[in-house]
PDB file of C-alpha atoms in Angstrom:
ATOM      1  CA  UNK A   8     -77.428-105.689  28.250  1.00 40.00           C
ATOM      2  CA  UNK A   9     -77.723-103.343  24.985  1.00 42.00           C
ATOM      3  CA  UNK A  10     -76.863-105.803  23.078  1.00 42.00           C
ATOM      4  CA  UNK A  11     -79.033-108.402  24.407  1.00 40.00           C
ATOM      5  CA  UNK A  12     -82.013-106.245  23.994  1.00 45.00           C
ATOM      6  CA  UNK A  13     -81.100-105.701  20.148  1.00 45.00           C
ATOM      7  CA  UNK A  14     -80.827-109.458  19.828  1.00 44.00           C
ATOM      8  CA  UNK A  15     -84.289-110.308  21.203  1.00 48.00           C
ATOM      9  CA  UNK A  16     -86.492-108.685  18.525  1.00 51.00           C
ATOM     10  CA  UNK A  17     -84.655-110.888  16.154  1.00 58.00           C
ATOM     11  CA  UNK A  18     -85.556-113.965  18.385  1.00 70.00           C
ATOM     12  CA  UNK A  19     -89.102-112.953  18.485  1.00 69.00           C
ATOM     13  CA  UNK A  20     -89.271-112.888  14.733  1.00 78.00           C
ATOM     14  CA  UNK A  21     -87.956-116.075  13.908  1.00 84.00           C
ATOM     15  CA  UNK A  22     -89.572-118.200  16.693  1.00 86.00           C
ATOM     16  CA  UNK A  23     -92.803-118.816  15.372  1.00 87.00           C
ATOM     17  CA  UNK A  24     -92.224-119.541  12.011  1.00 89.00           C
ATOM     18  CA  UNK A  25     -89.334-121.901  12.920  1.00 90.00           C
ATOM     19  CA  UNK A  26     -91.470-123.456  15.402  1.00 90.00           C
ATOM     20  CA  UNK A  27     -94.228-123.950  12.800  1.00 90.00           C
ATOM     21  CA  UNK A  28     -91.806-125.103  10.022  1.00 90.00           C
ATOM     22  CA  UNK A  29     -90.122-127.902  12.461  1.00 90.00           C
ATOM     23  CA  UNK A  30     -93.481-129.415  13.429  1.00 91.00           C
ATOM     24  CA  UNK A  31     -94.064-129.589   9.594  1.00 91.00           C
ATOM     25  CA  UNK A  32     -90.982-131.169   8.777  1.00 90.00           C
ATOM     26  CA  UNK A  33     -91.352-133.525  11.390  1.00 91.00           C
ATOM     27  CA  UNK A  34     -94.760-134.373  10.238  1.00 91.00           C
ATOM     28  CA  UNK A  35     -93.454-134.725   6.682  1.00 90.00           C
ATOM     29  CA  UNK A  36     -90.525-137.087   7.876  1.00 87.00           C
ATOM     30  CA  UNK A  37     -92.720-139.281   9.893  1.00 90.00           C
ATOM     31  CA  UNK A  38     -94.994-139.764   7.015  1.00 88.00           C
ATOM     32  CA  UNK A  39     -92.298-140.433   4.197  1.00 85.00           C
ATOM     33  CA  UNK A  40     -89.762-142.336   6.587  1.00 79.00           C
ATOM     34  CA  UNK A  41     -91.142-145.718   5.361  1.00 79.00           C
ATOM     35  CA  UNK A  42     -90.418-144.719   1.939  1.00 78.00           C
ATOM     36  CA  UNK A  43     -86.957-143.466   2.022  1.00 74.00           C
ATOM     37  CA  UNK A  44     -84.346-145.872   1.075  1.00 75.00           C
ATOM     38  CA  UNK A  45     -81.197-146.682   3.335  1.00 74.00           C
ATOM     39  CA  UNK A  46     -77.728-145.705   2.280  1.00 74.00           C
ATOM     40  CA  UNK A  47     -76.933-149.178   0.522  1.00 71.00           C
ATOM     41  CA  UNK A  48     -80.198-149.300  -1.801  1.00 73.00           C
ATOM     42  CA  UNK A  49     -80.416-145.545  -2.463  1.00 71.00           C
ATOM     43  CA  UNK A  50     -80.296-144.633  -5.977  1.00 76.00           C
ATOM     44  CA  UNK A  51     -80.825-141.458  -8.045  1.00 80.00           C
ATOM     45  CA  UNK A  52     -81.911-138.132  -5.938  1.00 78.00           C
ATOM     46  CA  UNK A  53     -82.050-140.097  -2.783  1.00 75.00           C
ATOM     47  CA  UNK A  54     -78.495-141.227  -3.127  1.00 79.00           C
ATOM     48  CA  UNK A  55     -77.560-137.621  -3.845  1.00 83.00           C
ATOM     49  CA  UNK A  56     -79.115-136.424  -0.622  1.00 79.00           C
ATOM     50  CA  UNK A  57     -77.306-139.089   1.276  1.00 77.00           C
ATOM     51  CA  UNK A  58     -73.966-138.010  -0.114  1.00 81.00           C
ATOM     52  CA  UNK A  59     -74.511-134.367   0.209  1.00 80.00           C
ATOM     53  CA  UNK A  60     -75.783-135.210   4.070  1.00 78.00           C
ATOM     54  CA  UNK A  61     -72.528-136.993   4.608  1.00 77.00           C
ATOM     55  CA  UNK A  62     -70.400-134.149   2.919  1.00 79.00           C
ATOM     56  CA  UNK A  63     -71.657-131.240   5.115  1.00 81.00           C
ATOM     57  CA  UNK A  64     -71.660-133.003   8.278  1.00 81.00           C
ATOM     58  CA  UNK A  65     -73.600-132.630  11.328  1.00 84.00           C
ATOM     59  CA  UNK A  66     -73.506-128.721  11.571  1.00 86.00           C
ATOM     60  CA  UNK A  67     -74.152-127.922   7.904  1.00 85.00           C
ATOM     61  CA  UNK A  68     -77.299-130.223   8.311  1.00 80.00           C
ATOM     62  CA  UNK A  69     -78.642-128.378  11.408  1.00 86.00           C
ATOM     63  CA  UNK A  70     -78.050-125.263   9.445  1.00 88.00           C
ATOM     64  CA  UNK A  71     -80.100-126.809   6.358  1.00 86.00           C
ATOM     65  CA  UNK A  72     -82.704-127.813   8.464  1.00 87.00           C
ATOM     66  CA  UNK A  73     -83.299-124.883  10.446  1.00 89.00           C
ATOM     67  CA  UNK A  74     -83.272-122.579   7.166  1.00 89.00           C
ATOM     68  CA  UNK A  75     -85.822-124.940   5.546  1.00 88.00           C
ATOM     69  CA  UNK A  76     -87.972-124.927   9.086  1.00 89.00           C
ATOM     70  CA  UNK A  77     -87.921-121.166   8.974  1.00 90.00           C
ATOM     71  CA  UNK A  78     -88.664-120.647   5.102  1.00 89.00           C
ATOM     72  CA  UNK A  79     -91.679-123.450   5.430  1.00 88.00           C
ATOM     73  CA  UNK A  80     -92.776-122.040   8.575  1.00 87.00           C
ATOM     74  CA  UNK A  81     -93.129-118.363   7.142  1.00 88.00           C
ATOM     75  CA  UNK A  82     -95.169-119.567   4.372  1.00 87.00           C
ATOM     76  CA  UNK A  83     -97.435-121.886   6.778  1.00 84.00           C
ATOM     77  CA  UNK A  84     -97.691-118.906   9.371  1.00 81.00           C
ATOM     78  CA  UNK A  85     -98.761-116.350   6.352  1.00 79.00           C
ATOM     79  CA  UNK A  86    -101.146-118.672   5.314  1.00 78.00           C
ATOM     80  CA  UNK A  87    -102.549-120.087   8.551  1.00 71.00           C
ATOM     81  CA  UNK A  88    -102.063-117.996  11.545  1.00 62.00           C
ATOM     82  CA  UNK A  89    -105.202-117.321  13.547  1.00 55.00           C
ATOM     83  CA  UNK A  90    -107.135-119.572  11.236  1.00 56.00           C
ATOM     84  CA  UNK A  91    -108.917-121.410  14.089  1.00 54.00           C
ATOM     85  CA  UNK A  92    -109.617-117.810  16.025  1.00 53.00           C
ATOM     86  CA  UNK A  93    -111.081-116.483  12.346  1.00 54.00           C
ATOM     87  CA  UNK A  94    -112.953-119.810  11.900  1.00 53.00           C
ATOM     88  CA  UNK A  95    -114.533-119.440  15.492  1.00 47.00           C
ATOM     89  CA  UNK A  96    -115.401-115.569  14.914  1.00 47.00           C
ATOM     90  CA  UNK A  97    -116.828-116.303  11.532  1.00 47.00           C
ATOM     91  CA  UNK A  98    -119.350-118.988  12.816  1.00 46.00           C
ATOM     92  CA  UNK A  99    -119.935-117.504  16.468  1.00 45.00           C
ATOM     93  CA  UNK A 100    -122.975-115.848  17.295  1.00 42.00           C
ATOM     94  CA  UNK A 101    -121.170-112.500  17.491  1.00 42.00           C
ATOM     95  CA  UNK A 102    -120.374-112.758  13.677  1.00 43.00           C
ATOM     96  CA  UNK A 103    -124.278-112.318  12.775  1.00 42.00           C
ATOM     97  CA  UNK A 104    -124.465-108.957  14.513  1.00 43.00           C
ATOM     98  CA  UNK A 105    -124.722-106.339  11.824  1.00 42.00           C
ATOM     99  CA  UNK A 106    -124.047-103.053  14.210  1.00 42.00           C
ATOM    100  CA  UNK A 107    -120.779-103.843  15.459  1.00 45.00           C
ATOM    101  CA  UNK A 108    -117.813-105.745  14.461  1.00 47.00           C
ATOM    102  CA  UNK A 109    -115.752-108.157  16.234  1.00 42.00           C
ATOM    103  CA  UNK A 110    -113.281-105.831  16.424  1.00 46.00           C
ATOM    104  CA  UNK A 111    -115.362-103.187  18.216  1.00 50.00           C
ATOM    105  CA  UNK A 112    -115.453-105.611  21.183  1.00 63.00           C
ATOM    106  CA  UNK A 113    -111.673-105.834  21.918  1.00 72.00           C
ATOM    107  CA  UNK A 114    -110.157-104.037  24.670  1.00 76.00           C
ATOM    108  CA  UNK A 115    -109.225-101.204  22.621  1.00 77.00           C
ATOM    109  CA  UNK A 116    -112.613-100.843  20.924  1.00 79.00           C
ATOM    110  CA  UNK A 117    -114.409-101.123  24.101  1.00 81.00           C
ATOM    111  CA  UNK A 118    -112.717 -98.457  25.561  1.00 82.00           C
ATOM    112  CA  UNK A 119    -112.810 -96.195  22.365  1.00 82.00           C
ATOM    113  CA  UNK A 120    -116.650 -96.701  22.523  1.00 83.00           C
ATOM    114  CA  UNK A 121    -116.935 -95.737  26.430  1.00 85.00           C
ATOM    115  CA  UNK A 122    -114.734 -92.854  25.666  1.00 85.00           C
ATOM    116  CA  UNK A 123    -116.673 -91.299  22.705  1.00 84.00           C
ATOM    117  CA  UNK A 124    -119.957 -91.791  24.761  1.00 85.00           C
ATOM    118  CA  UNK A 125    -118.428 -89.602  27.229  1.00 88.00           C
ATOM    119  CA  UNK A 126    -117.295 -87.130  24.995  1.00 87.00           C
ATOM    120  CA  UNK A 127    -120.656 -86.714  23.236  1.00 85.00           C
ATOM    121  CA  UNK A 128    -122.357 -86.545  26.497  1.00 87.00           C
ATOM    122  CA  UNK A 129    -120.188 -83.484  27.272  1.00 88.00           C
ATOM    123  CA  UNK A 130    -120.976 -81.929  24.082  1.00 86.00           C
ATOM    124  CA  UNK A 131    -124.485 -82.447  24.659  1.00 86.00           C
ATOM    125  CA  UNK A 132    -124.556 -80.760  27.801  1.00 88.00           C
ATOM    126  CA  UNK A 133    -122.280 -78.081  26.670  1.00 87.00           C
ATOM    127  CA  UNK A 134    -124.921 -76.931  23.795  1.00 85.00           C
ATOM    128  CA  UNK A 135    -127.884 -78.245  25.646  1.00 86.00           C
ATOM    129  CA  UNK A 136    -129.042 -80.418  22.883  1.00 83.00           C
ATOM    130  CA  UNK A 137    -129.464 -83.875  21.846  1.00 78.00           C
ATOM    131  CA  UNK A 138    -126.897 -85.202  19.683  1.00 73.00           C
ATOM    132  CA  UNK A 139    -129.446 -85.849  16.889  1.00 73.00           C
ATOM    133  CA  UNK A 140    -130.437 -82.043  17.053  1.00 78.00           C
ATOM    134  CA  UNK A 141    -126.613 -80.978  17.009  1.00 77.00           C
ATOM    135  CA  UNK A 142    -126.505 -82.933  13.520  1.00 73.00           C
ATOM    136  CA  UNK A 143    -129.412 -81.286  12.286  1.00 76.00           C
ATOM    137  CA  UNK A 144    -128.449 -77.847  13.451  1.00 78.00           C
ATOM    138  CA  UNK A 145    -125.168 -77.577  11.873  1.00 76.00           C
ATOM    139  CA  UNK A 146    -123.248 -76.331  14.859  1.00 80.00           C
ATOM    140  CA  UNK A 147    -120.673 -78.854  14.411  1.00 79.00           C
ATOM    141  CA  UNK A 148    -120.297 -78.162  10.791  1.00 80.00           C
ATOM    142  CA  UNK A 149    -116.615 -78.871   9.497  1.00 79.00           C
ATOM    143  CA  UNK A 150    -115.594 -81.354  12.440  1.00 80.00           C
ATOM    144  CA  UNK A 151    -114.443 -84.586  11.425  1.00 77.00           C
ATOM    145  CA  UNK A 152    -117.176 -86.413  13.216  1.00 75.00           C
ATOM    146  CA  UNK A 153    -119.828 -84.491  12.662  1.00 72.00           C
ATOM    147  CA  UNK A 154    -119.454 -84.953   8.655  1.00 72.00           C
ATOM    148  CA  UNK A 155    -119.021 -88.910   9.683  1.00 70.00           C
ATOM    149  CA  UNK A 156    -122.458 -88.697  11.285  1.00 69.00           C
ATOM    150  CA  UNK A 157    -124.150 -87.098   8.591  1.00 68.00           C
ATOM    151  CA  UNK A 158    -122.824 -89.695   6.113  1.00 68.00           C
ATOM    152  CA  UNK A 159    -123.522 -92.818   8.239  1.00 63.00           C
ATOM    153  CA  UNK A 160    -126.993 -91.460   8.794  1.00 60.00           C
ATOM    154  CA  UNK A 161    -127.730 -90.945   5.085  1.00 57.00           C
ATOM    155  CA  UNK A 162    -126.349 -94.463   4.334  1.00 49.00           C
ATOM    156  CA  UNK A 163    -127.392 -96.942   6.829  1.00 48.00           C
ATOM    157  CA  UNK A 164    -131.010 -96.292   7.545  1.00 49.00           C
ATOM    158  CA  UNK A 165    -130.849 -98.233  10.798  1.00 50.00           C
ATOM    159  CA  UNK A 166    -132.392 -96.723  13.791  1.00 47.00           C
ATOM    160  CA  UNK A 167    -128.990 -95.977  15.651  1.00 59.00           C
ATOM    161  CA  UNK A 168    -128.019 -93.026  17.179  1.00 69.00           C
ATOM    162  CA  UNK A 169    -125.597 -90.820  15.768  1.00 67.00           C
ATOM    163  CA  UNK A 170    -123.126 -91.427  18.797  1.00 73.00           C
ATOM    164  CA  UNK A 171    -123.091 -95.029  18.243  1.00 74.00           C
ATOM    165  CA  UNK A 172    -122.483 -94.750  14.777  1.00 75.00           C
ATOM    166  CA  UNK A 173    -119.293 -92.425  15.239  1.00 77.00           C
ATOM    167  CA  UNK A 174    -118.194 -94.765  18.286  1.00 79.00           C
ATOM    168  CA  UNK A 175    -118.366 -97.735  16.331  1.00 79.00           C
ATOM    169  CA  UNK A 176    -116.362 -96.314  13.341  1.00 80.00           C
ATOM    170  CA  UNK A 177    -113.745 -94.495  15.602  1.00 81.00           C
ATOM    171  CA  UNK A 178    -113.217 -97.931  17.199  1.00 81.00           C
ATOM    172  CA  UNK A 179    -112.728 -99.651  14.083  1.00 81.00           C
ATOM    173  CA  UNK A 180    -110.202 -96.945  13.141  1.00 82.00           C
ATOM    174  CA  UNK A 181    -108.128 -96.947  16.409  1.00 81.00           C
ATOM    175  CA  UNK A 182    -108.466-100.970  16.414  1.00 78.00           C
ATOM    176  CA  UNK A 183    -107.069-101.131  12.929  1.00 79.00           C
ATOM    177  CA  UNK A 184    -103.882 -98.253  13.994  1.00 79.00           C
ATOM    178  CA  UNK A 185    -102.900-100.514  16.954  1.00 80.00           C
ATOM    179  CA  UNK A 186     -99.823-101.647  15.428  1.00 80.00           C
ATOM    180  CA  UNK A 187     -98.821 -97.789  14.606  1.00 82.00           C
ATOM    181  CA  UNK A 188    -100.175 -96.796  18.040  1.00 83.00           C
ATOM    182  CA  UNK A 189     -97.833 -99.949  19.624  1.00 81.00           C
ATOM    183  CA  UNK A 190     -95.192 -98.409  17.567  1.00 82.00           C
ATOM    184  CA  UNK A 191     -95.169 -95.046  18.979  1.00 81.00           C
ATOM    185  CA  UNK A 192     -94.463 -96.723  22.427  1.00 81.00           C
ATOM    186  CA  UNK A 193     -91.050 -98.050  21.247  1.00 78.00           C
ATOM    187  CA  UNK A 194     -89.494 -94.732  21.346  1.00 75.00           C
ATOM    188  CA  UNK A 195     -91.662 -93.060  24.087  1.00 77.00           C
ATOM    189  CA  UNK A 196     -91.961 -95.807  26.511  1.00 80.00           C
ATOM    190  CA  UNK A 197     -89.871 -98.899  25.653  1.00 83.00           C
ATOM    191  CA  UNK A 198     -90.892-100.855  28.712  1.00 85.00           C
ATOM    192  CA  UNK A 199     -94.663-100.686  27.945  1.00 84.00           C
ATOM    193  CA  UNK A 200     -93.758-101.565  24.417  1.00 86.00           C
ATOM    194  CA  UNK A 201     -91.655-104.504  25.800  1.00 86.00           C
ATOM    195  CA  UNK A 202     -94.783-105.975  27.628  1.00 87.00           C
ATOM    196  CA  UNK A 203     -97.165-105.520  24.646  1.00 87.00           C
ATOM    197  CA  UNK A 204     -94.893-107.314  22.198  1.00 86.00           C
ATOM    198  CA  UNK A 205     -93.976-110.151  24.518  1.00 87.00           C
ATOM    199  CA  UNK A 206     -97.567-110.749  24.601  1.00 88.00           C
ATOM    200  CA  UNK A 207     -98.189-110.524  21.108  1.00 87.00           C
ATOM    201  CA  UNK A 208     -95.302-112.952  20.403  1.00 88.00           C
ATOM    202  CA  UNK A 209     -96.620-115.442  22.624  1.00 89.00           C
ATOM    203  CA  UNK A 210    -100.014-115.405  20.972  1.00 88.00           C
ATOM    204  CA  UNK A 211     -98.477-115.429  17.452  1.00 87.00           C
ATOM    205  CA  UNK A 212     -96.046-118.538  18.461  1.00 88.00           C
ATOM    206  CA  UNK A 213     -99.500-120.311  19.553  1.00 89.00           C
ATOM    207  CA  UNK A 214    -101.331-119.566  16.629  1.00 86.00           C
ATOM    208  CA  UNK A 215     -98.307-120.156  14.165  1.00 88.00           C
ATOM    209  CA  UNK A 216     -98.155-123.968  15.590  1.00 89.00           C
ATOM    210  CA  UNK A 217    -101.915-124.948  15.907  1.00 89.00           C
ATOM    211  CA  UNK A 218    -102.348-126.268  12.114  1.00 88.00           C
ATOM    212  CA  UNK A 219     -99.140-127.934  11.991  1.00 91.00           C
ATOM    213  CA  UNK A 220     -99.566-129.617  15.359  1.00 92.00           C
ATOM    214  CA  UNK A 221    -102.827-130.838  13.985  1.00 92.00           C
ATOM    215  CA  UNK A 222    -101.158-132.069  10.588  1.00 91.00           C
ATOM    216  CA  UNK A 223     -98.671-133.915  13.125  1.00 92.00           C
ATOM    217  CA  UNK A 224    -101.192-135.420  15.005  1.00 93.00           C
ATOM    218  CA  UNK A 225    -103.088-136.705  11.977  1.00 93.00           C
ATOM    219  CA  UNK A 226     -99.923-138.156  10.735  1.00 92.00           C
ATOM    220  CA  UNK A 227     -99.186-139.848  13.856  1.00 92.00           C
ATOM    221  CA  UNK A 228    -102.639-141.360  13.790  1.00 92.00           C
ATOM    222  CA  UNK A 229    -102.149-142.717  10.428  1.00 90.00           C
ATOM    223  CA  UNK A 230     -98.979-144.217  11.288  1.00 88.00           C
ATOM    224  CA  UNK A 231    -100.028-146.475  14.157  1.00 88.00           C
ATOM    225  CA  UNK A 232    -101.658-150.081  13.595  1.00 85.00           C
ATOM    226  CA  UNK A 233    -104.852-149.548  15.988  1.00 88.00           C
ATOM    227  CA  UNK A 234    -107.602-147.308  14.754  1.00 89.00           C
ATOM    228  CA  UNK A 235    -108.674-146.696  18.394  1.00 91.00           C
ATOM    229  CA  UNK A 236    -104.920-145.498  19.302  1.00 91.00           C
ATOM    230  CA  UNK A 237    -104.795-143.630  16.215  1.00 89.00           C
ATOM    231  CA  UNK A 238    -108.126-141.703  16.916  1.00 93.00           C
ATOM    232  CA  UNK A 239    -106.956-141.161  20.482  1.00 93.00           C
ATOM    233  CA  UNK A 240    -103.759-139.651  19.592  1.00 92.00           C
ATOM    234  CA  UNK A 241    -105.465-137.265  17.270  1.00 93.00           C
ATOM    235  CA  UNK A 242    -108.235-136.052  19.576  1.00 94.00           C
ATOM    236  CA  UNK A 243    -105.581-135.443  22.118  1.00 93.00           C
ATOM    237  CA  UNK A 244    -103.420-133.403  19.791  1.00 92.00           C
ATOM    238  CA  UNK A 245    -106.897-131.490  18.890  1.00 92.00           C
ATOM    239  CA  UNK A 246    -107.745-131.057  22.351  1.00 93.00           C
ATOM    240  CA  UNK A 247    -104.211-129.532  22.751  1.00 92.00           C
ATOM    241  CA  UNK A 248    -104.537-127.173  19.951  1.00 90.00           C
ATOM    242  CA  UNK A 249    -107.813-126.039  21.040  1.00 89.00           C
ATOM    243  CA  UNK A 250    -106.014-125.257  24.429  1.00 90.00           C
ATOM    244  CA  UNK A 251    -103.361-123.250  22.713  1.00 88.00           C
ATOM    245  CA  UNK A 252    -105.769-121.234  20.589  1.00 86.00           C
ATOM    246  CA  UNK A 253    -107.685-120.061  23.670  1.00 88.00           C
ATOM    247  CA  UNK A 254    -104.185-119.281  25.263  1.00 89.00           C
ATOM    248  CA  UNK A 255    -103.522-117.151  22.179  1.00 87.00           C
ATOM    249  CA  UNK A 256    -106.675-115.373  22.324  1.00 84.00           C
ATOM    250  CA  UNK A 257    -106.041-114.764  26.148  1.00 88.00           C
ATOM    251  CA  UNK A 258    -102.722-113.521  25.594  1.00 89.00           C
ATOM    252  CA  UNK A 259    -103.882-111.324  22.513  1.00 85.00           C
ATOM    253  CA  UNK A 260    -106.384-109.572  24.660  1.00 85.00           C
ATOM    254  CA  UNK A 261    -103.863-108.951  27.230  1.00 88.00           C
ATOM    255  CA  UNK A 262    -101.556-107.550  24.742  1.00 87.00           C
ATOM    256  CA  UNK A 263    -104.227-105.025  23.705  1.00 84.00           C
ATOM    257  CA  UNK A 264    -105.603-104.338  27.299  1.00 86.00           C
ATOM    258  CA  UNK A 265    -101.761-103.305  28.330  1.00 87.00           C
ATOM    259  CA  UNK A 266    -101.948-101.287  25.176  1.00 86.00           C
ATOM    260  CA  UNK A 267    -105.425 -99.461  26.463  1.00 84.00           C
ATOM    261  CA  UNK A 268    -103.571 -99.000  29.888  1.00 85.00           C
ATOM    262  CA  UNK A 269    -100.824 -97.006  27.754  1.00 85.00           C
ATOM    263  CA  UNK A 270    -103.281 -95.076  26.242  1.00 83.00           C
ATOM    264  CA  UNK A 271    -105.497 -94.411  29.323  1.00 82.00           C
ATOM    265  CA  UNK A 272    -102.493 -93.167  31.427  1.00 80.00           C
ATOM    266  CA  UNK A 273    -101.153 -91.127  28.566  1.00 80.00           C
ATOM    267  CA  UNK A 274     -98.262 -93.029  27.644  1.00 83.00           C
ATOM    268  CA  UNK A 275     -99.489 -93.306  23.982  1.00 82.00           C
ATOM    269  CA  UNK A 276    -102.278 -91.823  22.147  1.00 82.00           C
ATOM    270  CA  UNK A 277    -103.834 -93.297  18.765  1.00 85.00           C
ATOM    271  CA  UNK A 278    -103.746 -90.814  15.742  1.00 84.00           C
ATOM    272  CA  UNK A 279    -107.509 -91.090  15.281  1.00 84.00           C
ATOM    273  CA  UNK A 280    -108.240 -90.402  18.973  1.00 84.00           C
ATOM    274  CA  UNK A 281    -106.053 -87.120  18.415  1.00 85.00           C
ATOM    275  CA  UNK A 282    -108.082 -86.144  15.634  1.00 86.00           C
ATOM    276  CA  UNK A 283    -111.153 -86.695  17.480  1.00 85.00           C
ATOM    277  CA  UNK A 284    -109.987 -84.913  20.661  1.00 85.00           C
ATOM    278  CA  UNK A 285    -109.004 -82.113  18.301  1.00 87.00           C
ATOM    279  CA  UNK A 286    -112.755 -81.923  17.144  1.00 85.00           C
ATOM    280  CA  UNK A 287    -113.847 -82.510  21.011  1.00 86.00           C
ATOM    281  CA  UNK A 288    -112.096 -79.185  21.897  1.00 88.00           C
ATOM    282  CA  UNK A 289    -113.510 -77.140  19.167  1.00 88.00           C
ATOM    283  CA  UNK A 290    -116.850 -78.213  19.619  1.00 86.00           C
ATOM    284  CA  UNK A 291    -116.686 -77.520  23.367  1.00 86.00           C
ATOM    285  CA  UNK A 292    -115.224 -74.027  22.380  1.00 88.00           C
ATOM    286  CA  UNK A 293    -118.038 -73.471  19.865  1.00 86.00           C
ATOM    287  CA  UNK A 294    -120.593 -74.376  23.003  1.00 84.00           C
ATOM    288  CA  UNK A 295    -118.538 -71.741  25.319  1.00 84.00           C
ATOM    289  CA  UNK A 296    -118.587 -68.824  22.692  1.00 83.00           C
ATOM    290  CA  UNK A 297    -122.443 -69.346  22.111  1.00 76.00           C
ATOM    291  CA  UNK A 298    -123.010 -69.398  25.760  1.00 74.00           C
ATOM    292  CA  UNK A 299    -121.002 -66.287  26.056  1.00 65.00           C
ATOM    293  CA  UNK A 300    -122.894 -64.573  23.342  1.00 62.00           C
ATOM    294  CA  UNK A 301    -126.336 -65.610  24.863  1.00 61.00           C
ATOM    295  CA  UNK A 302    -125.371 -63.991  28.023  1.00 55.00           C
ATOM    296  CA  UNK A 303    -123.932 -60.767  26.647  1.00 56.00           C
ATOM    297  CA  UNK A 304    -127.024 -60.529  24.363  1.00 51.00           C
ATOM    298  CA  UNK A 305    -129.087 -58.722  26.974  1.00 52.00           C
ATOM    299  CA  UNK A 306    -126.366 -56.347  28.252  1.00 48.00           C
ATOM    300  CA  UNK A 307    -126.122 -55.276  24.415  1.00 48.00           C
ATOM    301  CA  UNK A 308    -129.760 -54.666  24.084  1.00 45.00           C
TER     302      UNK A 308
END
């Protein structure tokens, strides 16, 4: 069982580029097949390739094809993975909102924003002041989120509350650290890590093969004699790719939702959230000390 579990991460790393590269190789083979000479008429490079093919045998051919597919797929995946999702995000209505990025509306970002709002409500109740008054009073001086509030209010010039400014910025930091947070699960909670990793691997596989499938569909459409049939083939492949893209988005959100669940139940904690919690504890301690001082003042006088 231990050997199998150690073997699985390797499979997870190679299957997406191998699938993407295999589809690209298939598209190339279909596109250039009419121009490849047979064994009797081959000369030059084609003759050498045919000779090498016969020399290495079926097993060697399989190894060469798999290795070439992996290398090609790695390049394709790095260049195009998630391109459809990024295009939709760029041209979608959410991209035109200035105060919050798409990252803030991921499950991890949404959880962070809700958590920060509740934390600031605690601080305001403890001090008996609004957040804007706390920023101006200097009672939270030296705390990371307080300095961040002051800097953000100074440069944005937008009528947005200090709480929302910090919540959005912290959400971006935590979403940006999601990989590190997931890595923390590996040693502490391997079952949680495996579930997040499985969902992410499924999303990556779908994202990696989207554009290769479109290329394959285009090649197949061009190779058929009927324009109508060609258009129908490409339309069908395009619809299939869109469905794959939606599945990839759904699985990536499920992976992040699982990571959020791990944070909520205390299985793992993002580093930015740890720093914010330390500031929150300091702020509440200051409020308690100030409250004790006010209660003790009449007795001292």
